[in-house]
CSV table of C-alpha atoms in Angstrom, one decimal:
chain,number,residue,atom,x,y,z
N,24,UNK,CA,-10.0,29.5,7.8
N,25,UNK,CA,-12.5,28.8,5.1
N,26,UNK,CA,-15.2,26.5,6.6
N,27,UNK,CA,-16.1,23.7,4.4
N,28,UNK,CA,-19.5,22.8,2.8
N,29,UNK,CA,-20.8,19.4,2.1
N,30,UNK,CA,-19.1,18.0,-1.0
N,31,UNK,CA,-18.8,14.8,-2.9
N,32,UNK,CA,-15.5,13.0,-3.4
N,33,UNK,CA,-15.7,10.3,-5.9
N,34,UNK,CA,-13.5,7.9,-7.7
N,35,UNK,CA,-13.5,7.8,-11.5
N,36,UNK,CA,-12.2,5.0,-13.7
N,37,UNK,CA,-9.9,6.0,-16.5
N,38,UNK,CA,-9.1,4.1,-19.7
N,39,UNK,CA,-5.5,3.2,-18.7
N,40,UNK,CA,-5.1,-0.4,-17.5
N,41,UNK,CA,-1.7,-1.8,-17.0
N,42,UNK,CA,-1.3,-5.5,-16.1
N,43,UNK,CA,-3.4,-5.9,-12.9
N,44,UNK,CA,-3.3,-2.2,-12.0
N,45,UNK,CA,-6.1,0.2,-12.7
N,46,UNK,CA,-5.5,3.9,-12.9
N,47,UNK,CA,-8.0,6.3,-11.3
N,48,UNK,CA,-8.4,10.0,-11.9
N,49,UNK,CA,-8.5,12.4,-8.9
N,50,UNK,CA,-11.7,14.2,-9.5
N,51,UNK,CA,-11.4,16.5,-6.5
N,52,UNK,CA,-14.4,18.5,-5.3
N,53,UNK,CA,-17.5,17.7,-7.3
N,54,UNK,CA,-21.1,18.9,-7.0
N,55,UNK,CA,-23.2,15.7,-6.6
N,56,UNK,CA,-26.3,17.2,-8.2
N,57,UNK,CA,-28.5,16.8,-5.1
N,58,UNK,CA,-30.1,19.5,-3.1
N,59,UNK,CA,-30.1,17.9,0.4
N,60,UNK,CA,-26.5,17.3,1.2
N,61,UNK,CA,-25.8,13.8,0.1
N,62,UNK,CA,-26.8,10.4,-1.4
N,63,UNK,CA,-29.1,8.2,0.8
N,64,UNK,CA,-28.6,4.9,-0.9
N,65,UNK,CA,-27.2,2.6,1.8
N,66,UNK,CA,-26.8,-1.2,1.3
N,67,UNK,CA,-27.4,-0.5,-2.3
N,68,UNK,CA,-26.9,-1.7,-5.8
N,69,UNK,CA,-25.9,-0.1,-9.1
N,70,UNK,CA,-27.0,-1.2,-12.6
N,71,UNK,CA,-26.3,0.3,-16.0
N,72,UNK,CA,-29.1,0.9,-18.5
N,73,UNK,CA,-27.8,2.2,-21.8
N,74,UNK,CA,-25.3,5.0,-20.9
N,75,UNK,CA,-26.8,5.6,-17.5
N,76,UNK,CA,-26.0,4.2,-14.1
N,77,UNK,CA,-28.8,3.8,-11.6
N,78,UNK,CA,-28.0,3.6,-7.9
N,79,UNK,CA,-30.7,2.2,-5.5
N,80,UNK,CA,-30.4,2.0,-1.7
N,81,UNK,CA,-31.8,2.5,1.7
N,82,UNK,CA,-33.2,5.8,2.8
N,83,UNK,CA,-34.0,5.7,6.6
N,84,UNK,CA,-35.3,8.1,9.2
N,85,UNK,CA,-33.6,9.1,12.4
N,86,UNK,CA,-35.0,6.0,14.1
N,87,UNK,CA,-33.3,3.9,11.4
N,88,UNK,CA,-36.8,2.9,10.0
N,89,UNK,CA,-37.6,2.6,6.3
N,90,UNK,CA,-38.6,5.8,4.5
N,91,UNK,CA,-37.9,4.7,0.9
N,92,UNK,CA,-35.7,3.0,-1.6
N,93,UNK,CA,-34.0,6.0,-3.3
N,94,UNK,CA,-32.8,5.9,-6.8
N,95,UNK,CA,-30.1,8.2,-8.3
N,96,UNK,CA,-28.8,8.4,-11.9
N,97,UNK,CA,-25.5,9.3,-13.3
N,98,UNK,CA,-23.7,9.0,-16.7
N,99,UNK,CA,-20.2,9.5,-15.2
N,100,UNK,CA,-20.2,7.9,-11.7
N,101,UNK,CA,-19.4,11.4,-10.3
N,102,UNK,CA,-22.5,13.6,-10.6
N,103,UNK,CA,-25.6,11.8,-9.2
N,104,UNK,CA,-29.1,13.1,-9.8
N,105,UNK,CA,-31.9,12.4,-7.3
N,106,UNK,CA,-34.6,10.6,-9.3
N,107,UNK,CA,-37.0,10.2,-6.3
N,108,UNK,CA,-38.4,7.2,-4.5
N,109,UNK,CA,-38.4,3.8,-6.3
N,110,UNK,CA,-40.3,2.4,-3.4
N,111,UNK,CA,-41.8,4.2,-0.3
N,112,UNK,CA,-43.8,3.7,2.9
N,113,UNK,CA,-47.0,4.4,0.9
N,114,UNK,CA,-46.3,1.8,-1.7
N,115,UNK,CA,-48.0,-0.9,0.5
N,116,UNK,CA,-49.5,-1.2,3.9
N,117,UNK,CA,-46.8,-3.6,5.0
N,118,UNK,CA,-44.2,-0.9,4.3
N,119,UNK,CA,-45.8,1.7,6.7
N,120,UNK,CA,-43.5,0.8,9.6
N,121,UNK,CA,-40.7,-1.6,8.8
N,122,UNK,CA,-37.0,-2.1,7.9
N,123,UNK,CA,-36.1,-2.6,4.3
N,124,UNK,CA,-32.4,-3.4,3.8
N,125,UNK,CA,-30.1,-4.1,0.9
N,126,UNK,CA,-32.4,-3.5,-2.1
N,127,UNK,CA,-31.0,-5.1,-5.2
N,128,UNK,CA,-32.4,-4.4,-8.6
N,129,UNK,CA,-32.0,-6.6,-11.7
N,130,UNK,CA,-33.2,-6.1,-15.2
N,131,UNK,CA,-35.2,-8.9,-16.9
N,132,UNK,CA,-34.5,-8.7,-20.7
N,133,UNK,CA,-37.4,-11.1,-21.5
N,134,UNK,CA,-40.1,-9.2,-19.6
N,135,UNK,CA,-38.5,-5.7,-20.0
N,136,UNK,CA,-39.1,-5.2,-16.2
N,137,UNK,CA,-36.9,-4.2,-13.3
N,138,UNK,CA,-37.2,-6.5,-10.3
N,139,UNK,CA,-36.1,-5.5,-6.8
N,140,UNK,CA,-35.3,-8.0,-4.1
N,141,UNK,CA,-34.6,-6.9,-0.5
N,142,UNK,CA,-34.5,-7.9,3.2
N,143,UNK,CA,-37.8,-7.2,5.1
N,144,UNK,CA,-38.3,-6.8,8.9
N,145,UNK,CA,-41.1,-5.5,11.0
N,146,UNK,CA,-39.3,-2.4,12.3
N,147,UNK,CA,-39.2,-3.6,15.9
N,148,UNK,CA,-36.7,-6.5,15.7
N,149,UNK,CA,-35.2,-9.0,13.3
N,150,UNK,CA,-37.5,-11.9,14.0
N,151,UNK,CA,-39.3,-12.0,10.6
N,152,UNK,CA,-36.1,-12.5,8.4
N,153,UNK,CA,-38.0,-12.3,5.1
N,154,UNK,CA,-37.3,-11.5,1.5
N,155,UNK,CA,-39.4,-9.0,-0.3
N,156,UNK,CA,-40.0,-8.3,-4.0
N,157,UNK,CA,-41.1,-5.4,-6.1
N,158,UNK,CA,-41.0,-4.6,-9.8
N,159,UNK,CA,-41.3,-1.8,-12.3
N,160,UNK,CA,-41.3,-1.1,-16.1
N,161,UNK,CA,-39.0,1.8,-15.5
N,162,UNK,CA,-35.6,1.9,-13.8
N,163,UNK,CA,-36.7,4.9,-11.7
N,164,UNK,CA,-40.0,3.3,-10.7
N,165,UNK,CA,-42.4,3.5,-9.1
N,166,UNK,CA,-42.0,-0.1,-8.2
N,167,UNK,CA,-45.1,-2.3,-7.4
N,168,UNK,CA,-44.6,-4.1,-4.1
N,169,UNK,CA,-45.5,-7.8,-4.3
N,170,UNK,CA,-45.0,-8.7,-0.6
N,171,UNK,CA,-42.6,-10.5,1.8
N,172,UNK,CA,-42.0,-14.1,2.5
N,173,UNK,CA,-39.4,-16.7,3.6
N,174,UNK,CA,-37.8,-18.4,0.6
N,175,UNK,CA,-38.5,-22.1,0.8
N,176,UNK,CA,-39.4,-21.4,4.5
N,177,UNK,CA,-35.8,-20.4,5.2
N,178,UNK,CA,-34.8,-17.2,7.1
N,179,UNK,CA,-33.6,-14.5,4.7
N,180,UNK,CA,-31.6,-11.5,5.8
N,181,UNK,CA,-28.6,-9.9,4.1
N,182,UNK,CA,-29.1,-10.5,0.4
N,183,UNK,CA,-28.0,-9.9,-3.2
N,184,UNK,CA,-29.1,-10.8,-6.7
N,185,UNK,CA,-27.2,-11.9,-9.8
N,186,UNK,CA,-28.1,-12.3,-13.5
N,187,UNK,CA,-26.0,-14.8,-15.3
N,188,UNK,CA,-24.8,-14.4,-18.9
N,189,UNK,CA,-27.6,-16.8,-20.1
N,190,UNK,CA,-30.3,-14.6,-18.4
N,191,UNK,CA,-30.9,-16.8,-15.4
N,192,UNK,CA,-31.6,-14.9,-12.3
N,193,UNK,CA,-30.4,-15.8,-8.8
N,194,UNK,CA,-31.1,-14.6,-5.2
N,195,UNK,CA,-28.5,-15.1,-2.5
N,196,UNK,CA,-29.3,-14.5,1.2
N,197,UNK,CA,-28.1,-15.2,4.7
N,198,UNK,CA,-30.2,-17.9,6.5
N,199,UNK,CA,-30.3,-20.0,9.7
N,200,UNK,CA,-29.6,-16.9,12.0
N,201,UNK,CA,-26.9,-15.8,9.5
N,202,UNK,CA,-25.0,-19.0,9.8
N,203,UNK,CA,-25.5,-20.1,6.2
N,204,UNK,CA,-25.6,-18.5,2.7
N,205,UNK,CA,-28.3,-20.0,0.4
N,206,UNK,CA,-28.3,-19.5,-3.4
N,207,UNK,CA,-31.7,-19.7,-5.1
N,208,UNK,CA,-32.5,-19.8,-8.8
N,209,UNK,CA,-35.4,-17.5,-9.7
N,210,UNK,CA,-38.3,-18.0,-12.0
N,211,UNK,CA,-38.0,-16.7,-15.5
N,212,UNK,CA,-39.7,-13.4,-14.5
N,213,UNK,CA,-37.3,-13.0,-11.5
N,214,UNK,CA,-40.3,-12.5,-9.1
N,215,UNK,CA,-40.2,-15.7,-7.1
N,216,UNK,CA,-38.1,-18.7,-6.2
N,217,UNK,CA,-37.8,-21.6,-8.7
N,218,UNK,CA,-35.4,-23.8,-6.7
N,219,UNK,CA,-32.9,-23.9,-3.9
N,220,UNK,CA,-29.5,-24.4,-5.6
N,221,UNK,CA,-26.8,-24.7,-2.9
N,222,UNK,CA,-26.0,-23.7,0.7
N,223,UNK,CA,-22.5,-22.2,1.0
N,224,UNK,CA,-20.1,-22.5,3.9
N,225,UNK,CA,-22.7,-23.8,6.5
N,226,UNK,CA,-22.1,-22.4,10.0
N,227,UNK,CA,-19.4,-19.9,8.9
N,228,UNK,CA,-21.7,-16.8,9.5
N,229,UNK,CA,-21.2,-14.8,6.3
N,230,UNK,CA,-23.3,-11.9,5.3
N,231,UNK,CA,-23.3,-8.9,2.8
N,232,UNK,CA,-23.0,-11.2,-0.2
N,233,UNK,CA,-21.9,-9.6,-3.5
N,234,UNK,CA,-21.8,-12.0,-6.6
N,235,UNK,CA,-20.4,-11.3,-10.1
N,236,UNK,CA,-18.9,-13.1,-13.0
N,237,UNK,CA,-15.7,-12.4,-14.8
N,238,UNK,CA,-14.9,-14.5,-17.9
N,239,UNK,CA,-16.0,-18.0,-16.9
N,240,UNK,CA,-15.5,-17.6,-13.2
N,241,UNK,CA,-18.1,-16.7,-10.6
N,242,UNK,CA,-17.0,-14.6,-7.6
N,243,UNK,CA,-18.8,-14.2,-4.2
N,244,UNK,CA,-17.5,-11.6,-1.7
N,245,UNK,CA,-19.0,-11.7,1.8
N,246,UNK,CA,-18.4,-10.1,5.2
N,247,UNK,CA,-18.4,-11.6,8.7
N,248,UNK,CA,-21.2,-10.9,11.1
N,249,UNK,CA,-20.2,-8.2,13.6
N,250,UNK,CA,-23.2,-5.9,13.6
N,251,UNK,CA,-22.3,-2.3,12.5
N,252,UNK,CA,-18.6,-2.8,13.1
N,253,UNK,CA,-16.5,-3.4,10.0
N,254,UNK,CA,-14.6,-6.7,9.6
N,255,UNK,CA,-12.6,-8.9,7.2
N,256,UNK,CA,-14.2,-9.4,3.8
N,257,UNK,CA,-13.6,-12.7,2.1
N,258,UNK,CA,-14.1,-14.1,-1.3
N,259,UNK,CA,-14.5,-17.4,-3.1
N,260,UNK,CA,-14.6,-18.6,-6.7
N,261,UNK,CA,-16.2,-21.3,-8.8
N,262,UNK,CA,-16.8,-22.2,-12.4
N,263,UNK,CA,-20.3,-23.3,-11.5
N,264,UNK,CA,-22.9,-21.6,-9.2
N,265,UNK,CA,-24.2,-24.9,-7.9
N,266,UNK,CA,-20.9,-26.6,-6.9
N,267,UNK,CA,-17.2,-26.4,-6.7
N,268,UNK,CA,-16.8,-23.2,-4.6
N,269,UNK,CA,-13.4,-22.7,-3.1
N,270,UNK,CA,-12.7,-21.9,0.5
N,271,UNK,CA,-12.9,-18.3,1.7
N,272,UNK,CA,-9.8,-16.0,1.1
N,273,UNK,CA,-9.2,-12.6,2.7
N,274,UNK,CA,-9.6,-9.5,0.5
N,275,UNK,CA,-8.7,-6.0,1.6
N,276,UNK,CA,-7.5,-5.2,5.1
N,277,UNK,CA,-9.0,-6.5,8.4
N,278,UNK,CA,-11.9,-4.0,8.2
N,279,UNK,CA,-12.2,-3.5,4.4
N,280,UNK,CA,-11.0,0.0,5.0
N,281,UNK,CA,-13.7,0.6,7.6
N,282,UNK,CA,-16.5,-0.6,5.4
N,283,UNK,CA,-18.8,-3.5,4.4
N,284,UNK,CA,-19.6,-4.6,0.9
N,285,UNK,CA,-22.9,-3.6,-0.8
N,286,UNK,CA,-22.4,-4.7,-4.4
N,287,UNK,CA,-20.0,-5.2,-7.3
N,288,UNK,CA,-20.8,-3.6,-10.6
N,289,UNK,CA,-19.0,-3.6,-14.0
N,290,UNK,CA,-17.4,-0.4,-15.5
N,291,UNK,CA,-16.4,-1.3,-19.0
N,292,UNK,CA,-14.4,-4.5,-18.7
N,293,UNK,CA,-13.6,-3.8,-15.0
N,294,UNK,CA,-15.4,-4.2,-11.7
N,295,UNK,CA,-16.0,-1.8,-8.9
N,296,UNK,CA,-16.7,-2.7,-5.3
N,297,UNK,CA,-19.3,-0.4,-3.7
N,298,UNK,CA,-19.1,-0.5,0.1
N,299,UNK,CA,-20.8,1.2,3.1
N,300,UNK,CA,-19.1,2.9,6.0
N,301,UNK,CA,-21.9,2.3,8.5
N,302,UNK,CA,-22.3,5.2,11.0
N,303,UNK,CA,-23.5,2.7,13.6
N,304,UNK,CA,-19.9,1.8,14.1
N,305,UNK,CA,-19.4,5.1,15.9
N,306,UNK,CA,-22.9,5.5,17.3
N,307,UNK,CA,-24.5,7.4,14.4
N,308,UNK,CA,-27.6,6.8,12.3
N,309,UNK,CA,-27.7,5.0,9.0
N,310,UNK,CA,-28.4,8.3,7.3
N,311,UNK,CA,-25.0,9.5,8.5
N,312,UNK,CA,-23.2,6.6,6.8
N,313,UNK,CA,-20.9,7.1,3.8
N,314,UNK,CA,-19.5,5.0,0.9
N,315,UNK,CA,-16.4,3.8,-0.8
N,316,UNK,CA,-16.0,2.7,-4.4
N,317,UNK,CA,-12.9,0.6,-5.0
N,318,UNK,CA,-11.6,-1.2,-8.0
N,319,UNK,CA,-11.2,-5.0,-7.9
N,320,UNK,CA,-7.8,-6.0,-9.2
N,321,UNK,CA,-7.3,-9.4,-10.8
N,322,UNK,CA,-4.4,-11.7,-11.3
N,323,UNK,CA,-5.8,-14.8,-13.0
N,324,UNK,CA,-8.8,-15.8,-10.8
N,325,UNK,CA,-7.3,-14.1,-7.7
N,326,UNK,CA,-8.8,-10.8,-6.8
N,327,UNK,CA,-7.6,-8.1,-4.5
N,328,UNK,CA,-8.3,-4.5,-3.2
N,329,UNK,CA,-5.2,-2.3,-3.3
N,330,UNK,CA,-6.6,0.7,-1.6
N,331,UNK,CA,-3.4,2.6,-1.0
N,332,UNK,CA,-2.1,2.5,-4.6
N,333,UNK,CA,-5.3,2.7,-6.6
N,334,UNK,CA,-7.9,4.8,-4.7
N,335,UNK,CA,-7.0,8.4,-5.0
N,336,UNK,CA,-10.1,9.8,-3.5
N,337,UNK,CA,-12.7,7.8,-1.5
N,338,UNK,CA,-16.4,8.4,-2.1
N,339,UNK,CA,-17.6,10.4,0.8
N,340,UNK,CA,-21.0,12.0,0.9
N,341,UNK,CA,-21.3,14.6,3.6
N,342,UNK,CA,-20.3,12.2,6.3
N,343,UNK,CA,-17.0,11.2,7.9
N,344,UNK,CA,-14.1,11.7,5.5
N,345,UNK,CA,-11.8,9.0,6.6
N,346,UNK,CA,-10.2,7.9,3.4
N,347,UNK,CA,-6.5,8.0,4.5
N,348,UNK,CA,-6.1,11.3,2.7
N,349,UNK,CA,-8.6,13.6,4.3
N,350,UNK,CA,-9.9,13.5,7.9
N,351,UNK,CA,-12.9,15.6,8.8
N,352,UNK,CA,-15.4,14.9,11.6
N,353,UNK,CA,-18.7,15.6,9.9
N,354,UNK,CA,-20.2,12.1,10.3
N,355,UNK,CA,-19.1,11.5,13.9
N,356,UNK,CA,-21.6,11.6,16.7
N,357,UNK,CA,-21.4,14.9,18.6
N,358,UNK,CA,-19.6,14.4,22.0
N,359,UNK,CA,-18.1,11.2,20.8
N,360,UNK,CA,-14.4,10.2,20.4
N,361,UNK,CA,-13.0,10.6,16.9
N,362,UNK,CA,-13.9,7.5,14.9
N,363,UNK,CA,-10.9,5.2,14.1
N,364,UNK,CA,-8.3,7.5,15.9
N,365,UNK,CA,-6.2,6.3,18.8
N,366,UNK,CA,-6.7,8.5,21.8
N,367,UNK,CA,-5.3,9.0,25.3
N,368,UNK,CA,-7.4,11.0,27.8
N,369,UNK,CA,-5.9,11.1,31.3
N,370,UNK,CA,-7.8,12.6,34.2
N,371,UNK,CA,-8.8,16.2,33.6
N,372,UNK,CA,-8.4,16.0,29.9
N,373,UNK,CA,-10.9,15.3,27.2
N,374,UNK,CA,-11.1,14.6,23.4
N,375,UNK,CA,-14.4,14.8,21.6
N,376,UNK,CA,-16.0,15.8,18.4
N,377,UNK,CA,-18.0,19.0,18.8
N,378,UNK,CA,-19.7,21.6,16.6
N,379,UNK,CA,-17.3,24.4,16.6
N,380,UNK,CA,-18.1,27.6,14.7
N,381,UNK,CA,-20.9,25.8,12.9
N,382,UNK,CA,-18.8,22.8,11.8
N,383,UNK,CA,-17.8,19.5,13.4
N,384,UNK,CA,-14.2,19.5,14.6
N,385,UNK,CA,-12.0,17.6,17.0
N,386,UNK,CA,-11.6,19.5,20.3
N,387,UNK,CA,-8.9,18.6,22.9
N,388,UNK,CA,-9.2,20.1,26.3
N,389,UNK,CA,-6.6,19.9,29.1
N,390,UNK,CA,-7.3,21.4,32.5
N,391,UNK,CA,-4.3,19.8,34.3
N,392,UNK,CA,-0.6,20.7,34.4
N,393,UNK,CA,0.4,17.1,35.3
N,394,UNK,CA,-0.5,15.5,31.9
N,395,UNK,CA,-1.9,15.9,28.4
N,396,UNK,CA,-4.2,14.3,26.0
N,397,UNK,CA,-3.4,13.2,22.4
N,398,UNK,CA,-4.9,11.6,19.3
N,399,UNK,CA,-3.0,9.9,16.5
N,400,UNK,CA,-3.9,8.3,13.2
N,401,UNK,CA,-1.8,6.0,11.1
N,402,UNK,CA,-2.0,6.1,7.3
N,403,UNK,CA,-0.3,4.3,4.4
N,404,UNK,CA,3.4,5.2,4.3
N,405,UNK,CA,4.4,8.1,2.0
N,406,UNK,CA,7.8,9.3,1.0
N,407,UNK,CA,9.3,11.9,-1.4
N,408,UNK,CA,7.3,15.1,-1.4
N,409,UNK,CA,4.5,14.8,1.1
N,410,UNK,CA,2.0,17.6,1.8
N,411,UNK,CA,0.1,18.0,5.1
N,412,UNK,CA,-2.7,20.4,5.8
N,413,UNK,CA,-4.1,20.9,9.3
N,414,UNK,CA,-6.6,23.6,10.3
N,415,UNK,CA,-6.4,24.6,14.0
N,416,UNK,CA,-7.1,27.1,16.6
N,417,UNK,CA,-5.9,27.5,20.2
N,418,UNK,CA,-7.8,29.0,23.1
N,419,UNK,CA,-4.4,30.3,24.4
N,420,UNK,CA,-1.1,30.8,22.7
N,421,UNK,CA,2.3,29.6,24.0
N,422,UNK,CA,0.9,26.4,25.6
N,423,UNK,CA,3.1,23.9,23.7
N,424,UNK,CA,0.2,22.1,21.9
N,425,UNK,CA,1.8,20.0,19.1
N,426,UNK,CA,1.1,18.8,15.6
N,427,UNK,CA,3.5,16.0,14.9
N,428,UNK,CA,4.3,13.9,11.8
N,429,UNK,CA,5.9,10.6,12.4
N,430,UNK,CA,7.5,7.5,10.8
N,431,UNK,CA,6.3,4.9,13.3
N,432,UNK,CA,7.4,6.3,16.7
N,433,UNK,CA,10.1,8.5,15.2
N,434,UNK,CA,9.2,12.2,15.0
N,435,UNK,CA,10.0,13.7,11.6
N,436,UNK,CA,8.5,17.2,12.1
N,437,UNK,CA,7.4,18.6,15.4
N,438,UNK,CA,5.2,21.7,15.1
N,439,UNK,CA,4.6,23.5,18.5
N,440,UNK,CA,2.5,26.3,19.9
N,441,UNK,CA,5.5,28.2,21.4
N,442,UNK,CA,5.4,31.3,23.5
N,443,UNK,CA,7.1,33.0,20.6
N,444,UNK,CA,4.6,31.8,18.1
N,445,UNK,CA,3.9,28.8,16.0
N,446,UNK,CA,7.2,27.0,15.2
N,447,UNK,CA,9.1,23.7,15.2
N,448,UNK,CA,11.9,22.0,17.0
N,449,UNK,CA,15.2,21.1,15.4
N,450,UNK,CA,17.5,18.6,17.1
N,451,UNK,CA,16.2,18.1,20.7
N,452,UNK,CA,15.6,21.6,21.8
N,453,UNK,CA,16.2,24.4,19.3
N,454,UNK,CA,13.1,26.5,18.8
N,455,UNK,CA,12.3,27.9,15.3
N,456,UNK,CA,9.4,30.3,14.8
N,457,UNK,CA,7.2,30.2,11.7
N,458,UNK,CA,4.7,33.0,12.6
N,459,UNK,CA,3.1,34.6,15.6
N,460,UNK,CA,-0.5,33.5,16.0
N,461,UNK,CA,-3.5,34.8,17.9
N,462,UNK,CA,-5.8,33.0,20.3
N,463,UNK,CA,-9.2,31.8,19.2
N,464,UNK,CA,-8.3,32.2,15.6
N,465,UNK,CA,-8.5,29.6,12.9
N,466,UNK,CA,-5.4,29.0,10.9
N,467,UNK,CA,-4.6,26.5,8.1
N,468,UNK,CA,-1.1,25.1,8.3
N,469,UNK,CA,0.4,23.5,5.2
N,470,UNK,CA,3.7,21.6,5.5
N,471,UNK,CA,5.3,20.5,2.2
N,472,UNK,CA,7.9,18.0,3.3
N,473,UNK,CA,10.6,16.3,1.2
N,474,UNK,CA,12.0,13.1,2.7
N,475,UNK,CA,14.8,13.1,0.1
N,476,UNK,CA,16.2,16.4,1.4
N,477,UNK,CA,14.9,16.2,4.9
N,478,UNK,CA,13.5,19.7,4.6
N,479,UNK,CA,10.1,21.3,4.5
N,480,UNK,CA,8.3,24.5,3.5
N,481,UNK,CA,5.7,26.0,5.9
N,482,UNK,CA,2.6,27.9,4.7
N,483,UNK,CA,0.0,29.7,6.8
N,484,UNK,CA,-3.3,30.3,5.2
N,485,UNK,CA,-1.7,29.3,1.8
N,486,UNK,CA,1.0,31.9,2.1
N,487,UNK,CA,4.6,30.6,2.2
N,488,UNK,CA,6.2,31.8,5.4
N,489,UNK,CA,9.3,29.6,5.8
N,490,UNK,CA,11.2,27.5,3.2
N,491,UNK,CA,14.0,25.0,3.5
N,492,UNK,CA,13.2,24.1,7.2
N,493,UNK,CA,15.2,21.2,8.5
N,494,UNK,CA,13.3,18.2,9.8
N,495,UNK,CA,13.1,17.7,13.6
N,496,UNK,CA,14.4,14.2,13.1
N,497,UNK,CA,15.5,12.2,10.1
N,498,UNK,CA,12.8,9.9,8.8
N,499,UNK,CA,12.6,8.0,5.4
N,500,UNK,CA,8.8,8.3,5.2
N,501,UNK,CA,5.7,9.4,7.0
N,502,UNK,CA,2.9,7.1,8.3
N,503,UNK,CA,1.4,8.8,11.3
N,504,UNK,CA,0.0,12.2,12.4
N,505,UNK,CA,-0.5,13.1,16.0
N,506,UNK,CA,-2.2,16.0,17.8
N,507,UNK,CA,-1.9,16.9,21.5
N,508,UNK,CA,-2.3,19.5,24.1
N,509,UNK,CA,0.9,20.7,25.7
N,510,UNK,CA,2.4,18.8,28.6
N,511,UNK,CA,2.5,20.9,31.8
N,512,UNK,CA,0.1,23.4,30.4
N,513,UNK,CA,-3.7,23.9,30.3
N,514,UNK,CA,-5.4,24.7,27.1
N,515,UNK,CA,-8.1,23.9,24.6
N,516,UNK,CA,-7.0,23.0,21.0
N,517,UNK,CA,-9.3,22.4,18.0
N,518,UNK,CA,-8.3,20.6,14.8
N,519,UNK,CA,-10.1,20.0,11.5
N,520,UNK,CA,-9.7,19.4,7.7
N,521,UNK,CA,-6.6,17.3,7.9
N,522,UNK,CA,-5.3,16.4,4.4
N,523,UNK,CA,-2.3,14.2,3.5
N,524,UNK,CA,-1.1,14.1,0.0
């Protein structure tokens, strides 16, 4: 098995737009232009200056405290170059030990300055609930820090900024212990509050605001308040910032595909939703978090996220690759259960993410002959030709460990660690061997299945071993993968680099 290195998977917008659909190109494995293993720009914002995109976001230490606001640049949304710290601990005494969250940068055309608004806390708790401001004459900084305060004496936590088509700047932040969202109009230099415009959805506890304008309609996407855990994002629209906002409508699935909104930015005539997959959801640090970039799809003034059909590759930066196509375990806390997998661990069995051969992998251990452990993951249904890749190694051969591909609870293909070698079952009991395998050896299994013919080809380490293999059971599509240790046997099985195409 070829062990993987940290890579960047990114979405790239193509020119083709049909009706409400947006086509994306599968960029595959791309070098992200950094020398430290990934982009640290959490809770961030992206602006475009000329032909260059600038991405600002949180860079935190292992205690989750502020290190800097990093800035990266790109001309293609794929290769990001580290441009250093826009703002750092040494920029002001107040920044020496603190939390800076959700830095948002806006360009002021009248002053030719870049103004950054952010959420400021003391680094010990969330009692201050302040906004903070900095500015620069260059998009890469350094930014001059102006200080922190409570806008109009209101609490201010999760925040965003917005520049209207007439050049008016706005600041939107969560107030009243996150119960309310308040919209403020900024002064002409964008550095302070001019007036309080409107309080949106009082008492409904919305955070992570992202505002943008399309044609003559304003949009505001927000999340619920569930700490690090992802939740349902909702949006509202209005033809005026100050009044007439609609009620909140769901967008995306119940967890926004395991993420929370950071910002919306334009790409040509289209809009992309940048979100964070916070590592705190599985016990990790902010620096382990990853990102998604998803197109917003419009039908009139309605907006949706159609992740399954439009996102070919999620944006994953050296952390957990959980994009419904590729599953690795890099961003998962060591000794933890696999994030977002369903697991069963009876007595004397265990499932955990460990460092195996220098790489994070899913280890399943079974020291009992009276039961077994398993993990499964559902993914959007796929039919026609479907390709599965699974890297694995077994401490012992012939222990009936299984790799199964399902439609719901119906088994389509049942791969088993037989005494005779790695193989599969046809019918209810007929054993078919693909290849003999050795203990404690990594293998990559590739299954190319065709639901129209109900047959598959089996590859080991990219070599075709068996073709025209009959499915274990007839299924019209696949939507679940399951891994387990063999019932009535003891063994240790390790799995990694699971890819579904």
